[in-house]
Structures are given as structure tokens and as C-alpha cells.
Amino acid sequence: MASIRELYEKVCALTGVPQEKAHIWDYFDKRKNGLLDSLSYKSLEESSLHMDQDILLEVDGSSSSQSAMSSTGNELALVPLEPSRSSVTIAGGPTLSNGHSTTSNFSLFPRITSEDDGSNSLSILGKGENGGLAGLSNLGNTCFMNSALQCLAHTPPIVEYFLQDCSDDINRDNPLGMCGELAIAFGDLLKKLWSSGRNSVAPRAFKTKLARFAPQFSGYNQHDSQELLAFLLDGLHEDLNKVKRKPYIELKDSDSRPDDEVAEELWNYHKARNDSVIVDVCQGQYKSTLVCPACGKISITFDPFMYLSVPLPSTLTRSMTVTVFYCDGSHLPMPYTVIVPKNGSIRDLITALGTACLLAEDESLLLAEVYDHKIFKYFENPLDSLSSIKDDEHIVAYRLNQMPKGSGKAKLEILHGGQKRPILESVRGRDVKLFGTPFVTYVNTEPLSGADIDAVISRFLSPLHKVHAPSKIHNGSENGHLPDATVDEASEILSSPDTEIDDASDRELSFRIFLTDERGLNFKPLQSESSISLGIATRVLVEWNEGEHERYDSSYLSDLPEVHKTSFSAKKTRQESISLFSCLEAFLAEEPLGPDDMWFCPSCKEHRQANKKLDLWKLPDILVFHLKRFTYSRYLKNKIDTFVNFPVHDLDLSKYVKNKNDQSYLYELYAVSNHYGGLGGGHYTAYAKLIDDNEWYHFDDSHVSSVNESEIKNSAAYVLFYRRVRSETETQTVEMSTDMD
């Protein structure tokens, strides 16, 4: 393609304007969009100049003489455009003007006559020369738009419809539409893409209309091809809706009538208000069932759909590892890995953990985050979202006996510390070095003695006893100690859930224990007979010296796993196992509604977190799958590059359709919108199949190339387009219907 420098030379030669007096502007849509540099070697396409657009020539000084010229072949043809303004045009496009009201319009591309511009004889479905193989120029981060447009431009029933005269179907008065302008602009673009002799088309006129009616797509920022597709299909439907005035139809109560009767009634109601080629070709119907968790009320509705947005199974669930501490000293701390809903609640995690660790009916789990060897946060609201827990955090669950009803309870936090100097000699705790995982339990709000707390600590630590530990248990002071006891006897006493913590009030403490504040800066030593009034949470610190480390294996307190840590090999295995069928099954699976999406139960008269189940009821001829690769949460935005294995041929959906009839439920792939790169950027392309020659092509903006069918399946696939493969009976029925028409 010619450069900007060559453009100046050609235009000045044709108009007789000295090059030093010429200024050429990008004049698309009759506006100055940018002055072109006369010395630039940039190509016309790199400068966003495309076939059929205008450029503007401004000439310094007096107006130049201009003449009409004609030429053939690949040379430019000049024809008078506005003789009163001394203007000329070059057939097919770009525009120029001079500083003294002299305007000239020029095309920089080979001359195209009315016979070969595709206006009278269009190449439909690949039968003509290059029909359907034109690229779309990138106007500046418009690859998302080009990808979606190429997929629709290779959807056979849509192409056939727009390449015929559909002007009678344009609904210019629909308040939900765009005065028919979007449909007209889309139809004009399709005619250019399917006319012979074109290598690429600049969709600037279409983008201008799009930006006018959908400001979110204005400018030159990257957007989502599926979001554009959703808007475009809905907009085309409203512009082509044959229903000029939508009737009001009062919906009947289902009254326990058969599903097929209710579904057909609602579909006819939908068609009475929405009748377009888009509905006929692209819309299906699914059944939605809601069940109230409180009263069991069942609500069934049937709704239309334009496409299926299916999740990737790996994005529906989450693997979480939590370490359980047994407060009765019956077991060592034990990590459990459970699978929970990714958008689930704290209740889901506690339920899964309770099942994994065989939680008894009279027990409960207290969930907490440990950071810097202290309790950073408790998770006590069962409705809180799991999204607040990140994969690199350390979560513990304390297995507790339920407190008697009516009794007050308070948390007792037990921290572990060790330092070079005794704690009492440290300066406001600066020399205290915490380690390990705190112990937490509930205790009565009645005052506790130092001996009571000592018994709680001993109970926690009993499973950590080393087999060959010394028989004496020292309190860390010079004279204080307990009577000799075997490890087995000590373990039996300390691990017994029936042991009362106040039984040991008459003995000396096993450990050096200090009452401390929330920040761990102040310490008060506890004696056996010390009395502590408990608040909502009371913190004490156990001083570990050499003796304690000899008797107990403190590694169990320190080795806390992260919530989730995925190895490369595990990730690869999961990716290889995901199929389109598993995505569809995840979409159709029963799941509870989110806390922010609760359903109003007509029986309870309250909003409930109901269970929702979807079923496919009626499938369209063109079935679109949107793979939900982009995930968003309060804390994280991510793109999943998981490879989804999808069929190119013989996609059989018969087992997923609840209302079976004589239709075929076999589909074949004909187009794919691809996304490469990360969230918020990347690049979009499209694969599309020319049905008549049975060949696949890669559409990368203005570049089009043939590809092998084996290349279509890759991890960039984002939106999949399938068409129904009709049975012989269906084909004969359609042909007979066409002949009768």
C-alpha cells in the first residue's frame, strides 16, 4: 500500500498544486481528524486511511487550477464533484480542500465501477471471487469489534438475510431500537465484505453508528468482543422487529399445568412482542427452577436466551486448606483440604471442614486468620463471602465443645513466645519473639485462675509431647516443678475432655504465663492463684525456654500451609481435562443464589437465598457459547487461559434438552472469536468457515489467511458459534416450506 509521502506526490501531480503548499487531512465523516505528514513513509493503513473514505486538501495561497481526468486500470480517476466549489473527486473515496474554499475529494485506491463494486451482483457464501474473505481494518484497538463482526458476517442465515433487500423489515419507530440505523449500517458493511475484489474494508461508518447508540464503545479503547456481540444482536433485533406496537398480554399462572404447555404459551407471548430474524435464528428458551430453602416453595419460569454464558468448572469451585486445632488435646493439628464454591460463604467452608474432620453435633469450629503469629481476624459471620480469604493466607479452625446454653463465654487467646532474656527483663516486649500458631478456645466469663489457664495450655500441648521427653515438667523457674509423671499418664489426664480446668488450682504452674495486651507490649506474670476477669477476648503469652522445646514438638505449631498453592503440573492437568460439556454441565448445575441476589418467596413473604436450577428447553438454529474466561471479585480480576476442548463436528446436545421433539440437536462449529493476552488488553482475532467451500480462515483485522481445522482448537477460544445440522426429514420440511412461499 502507498505511503503518505506518495499520497502527497500523487495528489499534487493530479491537481497541479505545489507540494510545499499542500496540506492533506484525514477527513472521515466530513471532519478534520488529523493532518498527514508530507514526509512520512507510513502506509495509508497505518495512518488509518482506508478505502472509500474522504481526505481533505488545503492549499496555501490562491486556488489552484483543477481539471477532470479519467483513467483505467489501477490509476486514479478524477471526476468533478462540486463544480461550483472547484472540487473534484477520485472514484471510490478520500477528500481534499484548499485554504480559499477550494475542496477536492480523492480516492487513493484502484477505480471500481458500479458493476464490480458488488452493489448489483453480490458474491454470497463464498461462491464469488474473494466473497467473504475481506478483512476489517483496525481503526485503533478495534480488533474486538472486528472479531465479533467477522463471526456474524459468516453466520449463513444472517448473511443471506442482509444480502437481500430487507428494507421492509426496518423498524424506524421502535423506542427500544436505533431508528433502523444500526441495522442499515451493519447491512452495508456485510455487502462490502461479501462483494468480490475486496481485500479489506474499513468499518468506520459502522463504528460511528455504533458509538452513537452505544457510547461505551466510542473512542479507541479495547473492549470485550462478547459484550459488543450482545449489544449488536439485541440492537439488530430491535431495529428489525416486525412488531410495530407490542401488545400487552397478561400472563397466566402456571397452576401446576404441564411444563410443555406453559413453555409454549410463554414462547408465543415472547414472539408476539419480538419477531425478527435474530429471534428466529439465534434465540432459544431455558427452564429456570427456584426452590425456597425455608418452606420448599417451587417457582418455575421459562425465559428466552440469545447465547449461553458458561463458566469454566475450575472457576466455580475453590480448593482451600485449613489447619484444624483440637482444643481437647485429642489429636495433633491436622490440615484439611476441602472443595467449596468459589463464590460461597464462610458457612460453606465450615460445613465442608466439619464433614472432613467428622465434627460432632455438640462441637463447633471457630475460623481465624493467623498473621505474624497472632490472630489477625476471626470469621464469625457465616454469610460473609469466601472472596475475602486470599490464597496466600494462613487459616486455622479451632475445634471447640459448645458452651452450655445461657452461659457467658469469652475467647482466650494463647500466644507463644521465646527470647534471649526473660520476658520480665524485656523492655515493653521489644525483645519478645513470637512464634507458632496461637491457641484459641472459649471459656466461661467467670474469673479464671492462673492454674485454670495452665490446664488449658497443657491440654492443647498434650499431643505435641515428644516420645523421649524428660519426665519432669518444669515451670521455667529455679524451684517450681510438678511431681514426676510418665508421658502416657500426662497425656491421658490432659487429653481427657472431661477434665475440669479448675481441678489444678492447688498446684504450681507448668509454664511461665503472662497476661498481655492486644499489641503484646505489656506483660503481667500469672501465679497459680491469680484471678483474671475476662473480657470479650483475653490474651496470655506462654514463655518457651529450652525445657519446653525439649518436651514438645513445636514444629506442629509453625508449619501452617497456605490456603491454596497450585503447582504447575497440577494446573496443567486440570486444564487438559476441561471440556465444553463440563462447562455446560456447570452452567446447568443447581446452586444457591448469592447473598446479593436473593429471591422473594411468595409463600414466606421474605427474601430467601433459594437454590436455582437451569435446564435447556428449546435450542436455536444458531447456538452461541460464551466461555467466561474473565473473572471479577472484590479483590481480584483475572483471565483464565484454561484450554477448553470443544467439538468442531457433531456437538450432540440431545441429553441436555428437556423438551425433546423431532428437531436435530446436533451442531457443528463455524466461527470462533479468540482472545490472546491478559485482562484489559490483548488482541482479538476470529476463525470462520466458508460453508460452501468447507474451508477455515483466520481473520486478524485486515489480514486473512487459510488455516487447518486442527488449529481452531486452542486456549484462546472465547466465543463459539455453532449451527444446527438438520436431519434429512427437517431439510425436506424446510425445502417444502420454502417452495410453498
Tab-separated table of C-alpha atoms in Angstrom, residues 49 52 75 86 128 142 235 253 258 284 287 311 348 377 408 422-423 428 506 536 571 577 607 628 666 681 702 719:
chain	number	residue	atom	x	y	z
A	49	LEU	CA	-6.765	5.903	5.906
A	52	ASP	CA	-13.985	4.733	0.472
A	75	GLU	CA	-4.679	4.568	-11.990
A	86	SER	CA	-13.978	23.954	-7.943
A	128	GLY	CA	-17.844	-15.374	-5.938
A	142	THR	CA	-10.986	-2.161	17.299
A	235	GLY	CA	-29.793	-3.855	18.656
A	253	ASP	CA	-50.441	-18.550	36.448
A	258	PRO	CA	-47.583	-29.331	32.336
A	284	GLY	CA	-33.704	-20.353	22.447
A	287	LYS	CA	-36.357	-23.522	32.153
A	311	PRO	CA	-18.405	-20.924	33.398
A	348	ASP	CA	-19.791	-23.371	53.130
A	377	LYS	CA	-9.045	-11.793	62.067
A	408	GLY	CA	-21.467	-16.402	79.075
A	422	PRO	CA	13.304	-13.493	80.363
A	423	ILE	CA	10.124	-11.647	79.478
A	428	ARG	CA	7.931	-3.332	76.895
A	506	ASP	CA	-3.849	-26.106	94.149
A	536	ILE	CA	-14.508	-10.344	75.133
A	571	LYS	CA	-2.666	-26.731	36.934
A	577	SER	CA	-9.432	-32.146	31.477
A	607	HIS	CA	-36.204	-12.735	50.515
A	628	LYS	CA	-16.493	-16.970	30.879
A	666	LEU	CA	-26.548	-31.983	16.510
A	681	GLY	CA	-5.718	-5.655	26.781
A	702	SER	CA	-7.277	-6.751	7.707
A	719	VAL	CA	-16.941	-17.203	21.912
